[in-house]
Every structure is written in C-alpha cells, then in structure tokens.
Coordinates of C-alpha atoms in Angstrom, one line a residue:
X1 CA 0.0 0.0 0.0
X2 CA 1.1 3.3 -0.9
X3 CA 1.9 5.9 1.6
X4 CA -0.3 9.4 1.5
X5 CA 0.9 12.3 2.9
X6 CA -1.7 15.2 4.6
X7 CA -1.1 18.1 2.5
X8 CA -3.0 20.9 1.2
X9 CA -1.7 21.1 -2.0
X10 CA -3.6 24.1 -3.2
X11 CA -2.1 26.1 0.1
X12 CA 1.7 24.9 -0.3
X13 CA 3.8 27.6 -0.8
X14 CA 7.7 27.7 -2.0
X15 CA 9.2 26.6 1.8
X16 CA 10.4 24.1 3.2
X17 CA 8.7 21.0 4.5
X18 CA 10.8 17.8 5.9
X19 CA 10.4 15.0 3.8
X20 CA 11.0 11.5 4.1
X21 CA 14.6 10.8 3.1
X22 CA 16.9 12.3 1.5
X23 CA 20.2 11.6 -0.2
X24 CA 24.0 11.6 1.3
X25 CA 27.6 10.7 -0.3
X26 CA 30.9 11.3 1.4
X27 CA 34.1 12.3 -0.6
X28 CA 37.1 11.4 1.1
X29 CA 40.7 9.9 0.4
X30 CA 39.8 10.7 -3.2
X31 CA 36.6 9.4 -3.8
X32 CA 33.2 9.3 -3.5
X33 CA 31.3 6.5 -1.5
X34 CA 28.5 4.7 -2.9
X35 CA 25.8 7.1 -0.9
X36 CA 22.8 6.4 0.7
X37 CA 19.1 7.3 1.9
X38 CA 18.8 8.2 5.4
X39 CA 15.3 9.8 7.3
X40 CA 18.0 12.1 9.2
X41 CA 17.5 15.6 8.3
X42 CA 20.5 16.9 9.9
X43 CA 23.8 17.3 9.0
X44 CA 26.9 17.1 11.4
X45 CA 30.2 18.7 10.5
X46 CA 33.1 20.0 11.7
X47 CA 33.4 23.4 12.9
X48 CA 36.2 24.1 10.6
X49 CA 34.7 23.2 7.6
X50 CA 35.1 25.7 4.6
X51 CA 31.7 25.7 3.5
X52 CA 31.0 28.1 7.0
X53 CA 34.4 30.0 6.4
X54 CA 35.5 30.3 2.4
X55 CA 32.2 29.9 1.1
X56 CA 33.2 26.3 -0.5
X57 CA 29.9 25.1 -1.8
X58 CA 27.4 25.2 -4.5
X59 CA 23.8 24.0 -5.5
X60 CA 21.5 22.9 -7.8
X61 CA 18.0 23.3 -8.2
X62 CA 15.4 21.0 -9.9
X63 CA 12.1 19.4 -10.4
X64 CA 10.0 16.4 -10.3
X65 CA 6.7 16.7 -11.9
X66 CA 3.6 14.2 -11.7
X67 CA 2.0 13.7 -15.4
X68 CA -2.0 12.9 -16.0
X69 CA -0.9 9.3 -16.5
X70 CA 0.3 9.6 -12.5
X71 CA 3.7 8.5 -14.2
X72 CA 6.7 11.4 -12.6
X73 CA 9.2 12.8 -14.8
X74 CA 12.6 15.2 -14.3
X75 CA 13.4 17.8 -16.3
X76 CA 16.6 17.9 -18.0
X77 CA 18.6 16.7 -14.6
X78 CA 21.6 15.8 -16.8
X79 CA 22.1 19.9 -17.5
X80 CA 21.7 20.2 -13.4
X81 CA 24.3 17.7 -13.1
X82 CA 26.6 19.7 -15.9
X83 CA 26.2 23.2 -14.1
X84 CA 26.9 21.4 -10.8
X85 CA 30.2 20.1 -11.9
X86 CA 31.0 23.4 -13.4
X87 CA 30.4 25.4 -10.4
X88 CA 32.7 22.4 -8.2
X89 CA 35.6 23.2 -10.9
X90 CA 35.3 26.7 -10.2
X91 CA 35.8 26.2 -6.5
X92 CA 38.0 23.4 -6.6
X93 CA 35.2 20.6 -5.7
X94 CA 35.5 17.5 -6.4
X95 CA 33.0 16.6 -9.0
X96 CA 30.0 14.4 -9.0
X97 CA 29.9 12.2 -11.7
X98 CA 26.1 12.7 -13.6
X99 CA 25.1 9.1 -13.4
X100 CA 25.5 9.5 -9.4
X101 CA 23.8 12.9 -9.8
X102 CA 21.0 11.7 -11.7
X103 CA 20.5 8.7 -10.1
X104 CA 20.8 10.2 -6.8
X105 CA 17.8 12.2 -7.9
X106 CA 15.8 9.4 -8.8
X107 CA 15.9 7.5 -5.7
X108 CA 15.5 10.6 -4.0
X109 CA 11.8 11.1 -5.5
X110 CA 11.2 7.5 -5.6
X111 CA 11.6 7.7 -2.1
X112 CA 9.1 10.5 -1.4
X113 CA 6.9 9.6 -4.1
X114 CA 3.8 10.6 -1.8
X115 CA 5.0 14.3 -1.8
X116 CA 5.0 14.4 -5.3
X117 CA 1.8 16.6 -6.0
X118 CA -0.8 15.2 -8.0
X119 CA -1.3 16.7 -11.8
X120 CA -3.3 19.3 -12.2
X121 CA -2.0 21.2 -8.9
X122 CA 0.4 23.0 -10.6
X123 CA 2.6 22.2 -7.6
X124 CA 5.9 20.1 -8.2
X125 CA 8.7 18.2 -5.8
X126 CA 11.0 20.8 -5.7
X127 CA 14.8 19.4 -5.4
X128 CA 18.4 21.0 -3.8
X129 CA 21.8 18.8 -4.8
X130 CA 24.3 20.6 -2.9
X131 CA 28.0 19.9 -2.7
X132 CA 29.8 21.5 0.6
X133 CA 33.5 21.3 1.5
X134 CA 33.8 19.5 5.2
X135 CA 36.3 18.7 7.7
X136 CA 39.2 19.9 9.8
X137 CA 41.0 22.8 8.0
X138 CA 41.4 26.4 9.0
X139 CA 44.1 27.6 6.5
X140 CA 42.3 29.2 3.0
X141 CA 42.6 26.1 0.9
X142 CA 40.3 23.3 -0.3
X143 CA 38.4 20.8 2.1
X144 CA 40.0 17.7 3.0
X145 CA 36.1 16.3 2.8
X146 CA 33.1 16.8 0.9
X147 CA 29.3 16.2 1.3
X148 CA 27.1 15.7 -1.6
X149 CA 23.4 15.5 -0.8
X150 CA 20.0 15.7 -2.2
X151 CA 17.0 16.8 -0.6
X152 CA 12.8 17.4 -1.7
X153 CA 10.1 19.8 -0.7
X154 CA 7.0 20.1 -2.3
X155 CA 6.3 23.3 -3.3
X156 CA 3.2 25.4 -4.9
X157 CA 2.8 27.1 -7.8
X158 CA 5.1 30.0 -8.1
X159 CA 2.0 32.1 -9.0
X160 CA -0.8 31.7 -6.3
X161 CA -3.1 34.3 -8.4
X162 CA -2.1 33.6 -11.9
X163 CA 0.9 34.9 -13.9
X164 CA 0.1 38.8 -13.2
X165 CA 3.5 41.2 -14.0
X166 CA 5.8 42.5 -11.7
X167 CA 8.2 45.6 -11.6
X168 CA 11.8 45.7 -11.2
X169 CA 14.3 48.1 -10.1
X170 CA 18.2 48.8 -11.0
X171 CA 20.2 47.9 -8.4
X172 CA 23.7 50.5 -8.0
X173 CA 25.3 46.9 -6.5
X174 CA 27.2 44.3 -8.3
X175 CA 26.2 40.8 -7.9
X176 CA 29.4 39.0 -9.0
X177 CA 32.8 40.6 -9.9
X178 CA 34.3 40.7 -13.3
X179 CA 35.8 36.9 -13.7
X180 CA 34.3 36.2 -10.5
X181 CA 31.9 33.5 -9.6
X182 CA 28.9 34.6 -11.1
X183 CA 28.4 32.3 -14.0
X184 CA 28.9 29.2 -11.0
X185 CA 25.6 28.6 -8.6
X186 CA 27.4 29.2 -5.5
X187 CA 26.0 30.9 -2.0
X188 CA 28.0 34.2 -2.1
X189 CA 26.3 34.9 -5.2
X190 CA 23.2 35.2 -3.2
X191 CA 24.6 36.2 -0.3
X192 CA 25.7 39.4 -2.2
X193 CA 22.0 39.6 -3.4
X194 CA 20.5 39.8 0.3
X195 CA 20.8 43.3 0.6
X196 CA 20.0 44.7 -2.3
X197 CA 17.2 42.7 -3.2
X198 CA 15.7 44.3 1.0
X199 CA 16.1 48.0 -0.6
X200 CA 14.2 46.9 -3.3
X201 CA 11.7 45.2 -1.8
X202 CA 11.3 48.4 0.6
X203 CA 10.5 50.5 -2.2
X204 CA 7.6 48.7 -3.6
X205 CA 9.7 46.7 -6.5
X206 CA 9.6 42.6 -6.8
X207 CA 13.6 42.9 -6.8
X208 CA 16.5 44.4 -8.4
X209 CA 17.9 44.6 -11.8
X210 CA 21.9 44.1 -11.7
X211 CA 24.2 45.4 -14.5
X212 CA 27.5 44.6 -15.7
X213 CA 30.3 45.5 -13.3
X214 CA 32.7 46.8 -15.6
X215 CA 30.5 49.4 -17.1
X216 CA 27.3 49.6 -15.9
X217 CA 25.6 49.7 -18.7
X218 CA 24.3 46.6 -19.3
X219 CA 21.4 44.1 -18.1
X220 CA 23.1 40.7 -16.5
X221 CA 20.7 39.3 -14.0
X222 CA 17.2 39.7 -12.9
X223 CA 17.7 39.4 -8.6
X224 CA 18.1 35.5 -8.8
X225 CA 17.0 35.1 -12.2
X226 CA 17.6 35.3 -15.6
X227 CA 16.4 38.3 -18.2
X228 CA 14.8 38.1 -21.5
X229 CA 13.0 40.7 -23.9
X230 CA 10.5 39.9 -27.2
X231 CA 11.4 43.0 -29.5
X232 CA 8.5 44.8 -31.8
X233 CA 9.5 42.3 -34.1
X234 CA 9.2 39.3 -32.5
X235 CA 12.8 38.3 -31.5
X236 CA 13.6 36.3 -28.5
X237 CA 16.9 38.3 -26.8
X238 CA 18.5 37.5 -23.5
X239 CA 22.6 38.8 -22.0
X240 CA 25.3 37.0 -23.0
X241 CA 28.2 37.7 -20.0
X242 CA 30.5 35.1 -18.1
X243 CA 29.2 37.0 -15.1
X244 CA 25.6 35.9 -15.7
X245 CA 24.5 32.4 -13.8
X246 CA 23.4 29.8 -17.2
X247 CA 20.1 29.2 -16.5
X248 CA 18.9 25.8 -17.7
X249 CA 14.7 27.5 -17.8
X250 CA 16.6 30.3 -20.3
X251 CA 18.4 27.7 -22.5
X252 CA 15.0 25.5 -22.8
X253 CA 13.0 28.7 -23.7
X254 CA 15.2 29.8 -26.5
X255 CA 14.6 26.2 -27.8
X256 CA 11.4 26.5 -28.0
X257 CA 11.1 30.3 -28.8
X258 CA 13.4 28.7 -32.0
X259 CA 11.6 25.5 -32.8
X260 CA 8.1 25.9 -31.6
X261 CA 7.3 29.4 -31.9
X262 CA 9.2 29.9 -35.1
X263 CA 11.0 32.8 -33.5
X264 CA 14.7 34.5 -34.1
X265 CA 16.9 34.0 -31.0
X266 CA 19.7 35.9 -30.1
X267 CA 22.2 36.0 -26.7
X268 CA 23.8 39.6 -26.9
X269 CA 24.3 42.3 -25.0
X270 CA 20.8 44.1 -23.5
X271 CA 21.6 47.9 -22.9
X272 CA 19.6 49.2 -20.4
X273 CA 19.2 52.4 -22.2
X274 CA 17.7 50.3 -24.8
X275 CA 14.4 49.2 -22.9
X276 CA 12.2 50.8 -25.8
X277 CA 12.9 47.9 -28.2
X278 CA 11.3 45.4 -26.2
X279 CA 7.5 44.8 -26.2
X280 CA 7.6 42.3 -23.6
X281 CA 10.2 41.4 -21.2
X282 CA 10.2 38.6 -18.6
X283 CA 12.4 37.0 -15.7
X284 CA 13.3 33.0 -16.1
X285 CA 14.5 29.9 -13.5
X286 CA 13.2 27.4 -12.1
X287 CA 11.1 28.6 -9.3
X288 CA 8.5 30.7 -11.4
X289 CA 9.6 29.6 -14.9
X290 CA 8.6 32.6 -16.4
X291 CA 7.9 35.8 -14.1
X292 CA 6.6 39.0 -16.7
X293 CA 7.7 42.0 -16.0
X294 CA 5.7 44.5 -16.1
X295 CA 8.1 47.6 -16.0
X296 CA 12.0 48.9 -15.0
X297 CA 13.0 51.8 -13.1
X298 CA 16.0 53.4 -14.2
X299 CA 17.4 56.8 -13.0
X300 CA 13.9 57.1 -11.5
X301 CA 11.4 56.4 -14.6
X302 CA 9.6 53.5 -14.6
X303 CA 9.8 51.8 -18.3
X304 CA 6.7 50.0 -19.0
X305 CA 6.5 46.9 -21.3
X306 CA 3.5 45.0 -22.8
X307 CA 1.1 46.0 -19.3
X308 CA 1.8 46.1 -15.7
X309 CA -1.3 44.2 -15.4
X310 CA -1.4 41.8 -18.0
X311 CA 1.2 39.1 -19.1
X312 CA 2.3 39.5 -22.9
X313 CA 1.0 37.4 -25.5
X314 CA 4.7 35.8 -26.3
X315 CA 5.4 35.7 -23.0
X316 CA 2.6 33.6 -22.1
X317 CA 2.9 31.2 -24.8
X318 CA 6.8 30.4 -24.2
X319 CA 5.7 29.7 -20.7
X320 CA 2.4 27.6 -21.7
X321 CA 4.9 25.6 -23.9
X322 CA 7.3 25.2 -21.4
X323 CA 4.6 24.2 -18.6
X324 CA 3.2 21.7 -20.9
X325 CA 6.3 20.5 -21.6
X326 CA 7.1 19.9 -18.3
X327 CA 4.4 18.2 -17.0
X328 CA 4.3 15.8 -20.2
X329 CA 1.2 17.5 -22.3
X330 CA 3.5 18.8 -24.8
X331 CA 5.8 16.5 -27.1
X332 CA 9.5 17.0 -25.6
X333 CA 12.4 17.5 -27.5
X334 CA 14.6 14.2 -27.7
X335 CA 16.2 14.0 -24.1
X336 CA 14.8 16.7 -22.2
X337 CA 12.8 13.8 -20.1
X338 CA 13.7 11.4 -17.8
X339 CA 10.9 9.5 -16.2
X340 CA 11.1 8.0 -12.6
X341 CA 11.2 4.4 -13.1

C-alpha cells in the first residue's frame, strides 16, 4: 500500500517541508562512496569546515513533476548535473559524476513519491543537490572532505493568483565581480543579493535589476533570475556575460522560442538604455519559470512593457509551452525527459 501524505496542495507555498529521506555521499581519500538514503535531516560537521568560512559550496535546483498518466518525470537533470560540476571546478570541488547525480535524484523522489503533488495542482517536488566542503582545516585552501546531498520539498505554484506582472528596479550593487563566480551557482552569489534585493523590496519593486560590473551599462541578471525581452518584431533576446549564472529554464525557452514558436533567438548584450525595443520582457528559473515583468526603473522612470497588469501574448505562450512540456502534455524534445522508473 502506498503511503499518503496530509497536504494541502492548493495552500503549499515555496518553503520548506521535511520529507522522508533524503540523499547523502561522502568524498574522502579521493573518492566518492557509494551514498545512501537516510530519514536524518540533519547534517553534522566540523566546525572548521570551509563551507561556514571560504564559502566552498554550491547547489542545484530541480524538479520532479507528476503527469496525467500519475507517471513522474525530471526535467533535463543531466544539464543540473553539468552546471553542478562546473560550479565544483570553479571552486575546486571534487566533481559528482552525472550518473551519481542523476540517479541520486531518482531515488530521491522514488523515495518520497507521496510528496509528489498530484497533476493538475500545478505544484511540483522541488529538489536541492548541494555539494559543501567538510572537515578539519582552517588555512584558506580546499576541504580535506566533501558532502554531496539531495533533498525534496513540495512546493506550490510559483503564482498563487495567476501569472500577473511584476516591476523591477536597477540595483547600484554588483552581484558578482568581473571573472568572478557569477556564472557558477554558488551561495556568495546570493549572499551578495540579500541586501539589495531588501532596498528593493522596501521600495515597492519585486527585486532588483543588476548590471554589468565593468560598465554599468548593461542588463546581467534579474535578482536570482535570468532576463529576456520579445522585441516589436518578434525576436527572442537574452545577456550574454560570463558574469551571468546559465540558467537551464533560459536555454530550454530559447529552444522553444526557435523550434516551436518559429521565433529568431539571439544571446547579446541588453543595454539598459535600450528598454524601448522590447514589447515584452520577462524573468526566467526554475522557481517561477517565467515571471513577466511588467516595468523597469532606471534613473527614477519606470519603463513599462507590454502592461503592468497583464502578461504579454509571447510571453505567455513560451511559458504555456514550457509548462506543458514539463508536465508531459507537450511533445519534448529528444532528451529533455527522464521518467522516474
């Protein structure tokens, strides 16, 4: 007999909610053991581990999703389990190899199968891979030890009262240095984000626009997200910069803009004294997949898109395609779906 869980899946929000087990591997001596389950949602380490001191860690974020058949499928895990490994590289991590990854995943949500929302919901099994550096060591260098671990939350639909636009505001902060970390999902990244993303917040705005650090002249990021625009002629743009994180939800949606929607795609540079060429403009990851924006302050004048009100007609189709995609209604592109088995 299958276990059920009591939840309220129309009421879930995006928090956190201890599940049934969760995923643990241990890299010492130069390897990585086999892993295992374990109920224990508590992690013991030393006090002199780097990830609490040099910031040596990084994460992934992805999602399970239950189908009308009842069948659960991930969505492109083996591109999680690519940016994971770069981000270890950039911090001198040992790296997970993506059958481990993936299959790490998979027993993961095999193993909380009852948290899995049902279809229809729009809520998913959200899940956080995480590599931190452990052990003994007090000197700035790499950790003698690594964790590698996989946990699950269920979490709601990103928007509780339909995909309604949001405003933004330029941030005068840098989120990553030039040939810093920023293209690598690691905490400082956020940690640097904190602050910024309060004074926004404070003034009324969703979060904060950051720009280029060298210049200043150019859109990277959108708070923890990724930026894109529709021009007046129909043309799918988003930043191309080392700085900016590589957003697996941006890749898939130019894809699609390209092979569904029969649109030009284009990864250049987004000027933010440019705004007026875009009809629509929207934020991308994994959370919200799509979050429309409604407008951008700069300099103190708020640049309007399609409506603050109403999502943009593009807009809402790349994120219907998407969606549907996602939760198996839509005919995927060759290996963008691995079912749980």
């Amino acid at each position: 007999m299958k276990k059920t869980v009591n939840i309220d899946w129309a009421k879930l929000s995006f928090s956190y909610i201890k599940t049934d087990y969760r995923y643990v591997s241990r890299w010492k001596d130069g390897k990585w053991d086999d892993g295992k389950l374990t109920e224990d949602n508590k992690l013991t380490i030393s006090e002199a581990s780097t990830a609490l001191h040099y910031g040596q860690q990084c994460f992934e974020g992805l999602k399970a999703y239950r189908r009308k058949d009842g069948k659960i499928q991930l969505f492109r895990p083996d591109q999680n389990a690519k940016r994971l490994n770069n981000s270890c590289k950039r911090i001198l991590m040992p790296e997970i190899p993506e059958e481990k990854f993936i299959d790490a995943c998979m027993q993961v949500v095999k193993a909380n199968e009852a948290y899995v929302p049902p279809y229809g919901t729009g809520a998913t099994l959200y899940l956080r891979p995480f590599v931190i550096g452990v052990g003994d060591n007090v000197g700035v260098k790499p950790a003698p030890e690594y964790i590698f671990c996989v946990f699950c939350v269920p979490v709601g639909p990103y928007f509780k009262s339909g995909m309604t636009p949001v405003n933004f505001t330029v941030s005068e902060y840098d989120r990553a240095a030039p040939f810093g970390t920023g293209g690598a999902k690691v905490g400082g990244n956020y940690a640097a984000s904190l602050y910024p993303h309060e004074l926004a917040v404070k003034r009324g705005f969703a979060d904060c626009i950051y720009l280029d650090p060298v210049t200043h002249t150019k859109i990277e990021e959108v708070g923890a997200a990724n930026f894109f625009g529709i021009t007046k002629d129909d043309k799918f743009i988003t930043p191309k910069s080392p700085s900016i994180l590589p957003s697996i939800t941006k890749y898939s949606l130019m894809y699609i803009a390209e092979n569904y929607l029969d649109m030009e795609v284009e990864e250049s540079d987004v000027l933010i004294d440019e705004l007026d060429k875009f009809k629509e403009a929207g934020a991308c990851g994994t959370a919200a997949v799509i979050t429309p924006i409604g407008g951008i302050e700069y300099k103190g004048k708020l640049h309007v898109f399609h409506s603050e009100t109403e999502v943009g007609p593009v807009t809402k189709k790349l994120y219907d395609t998407l969606y549907g995609i996602q939760f198996g209604d839509i005919q995927a592109p060759d290996g963008w779906i691995f079912e749980v088995k």
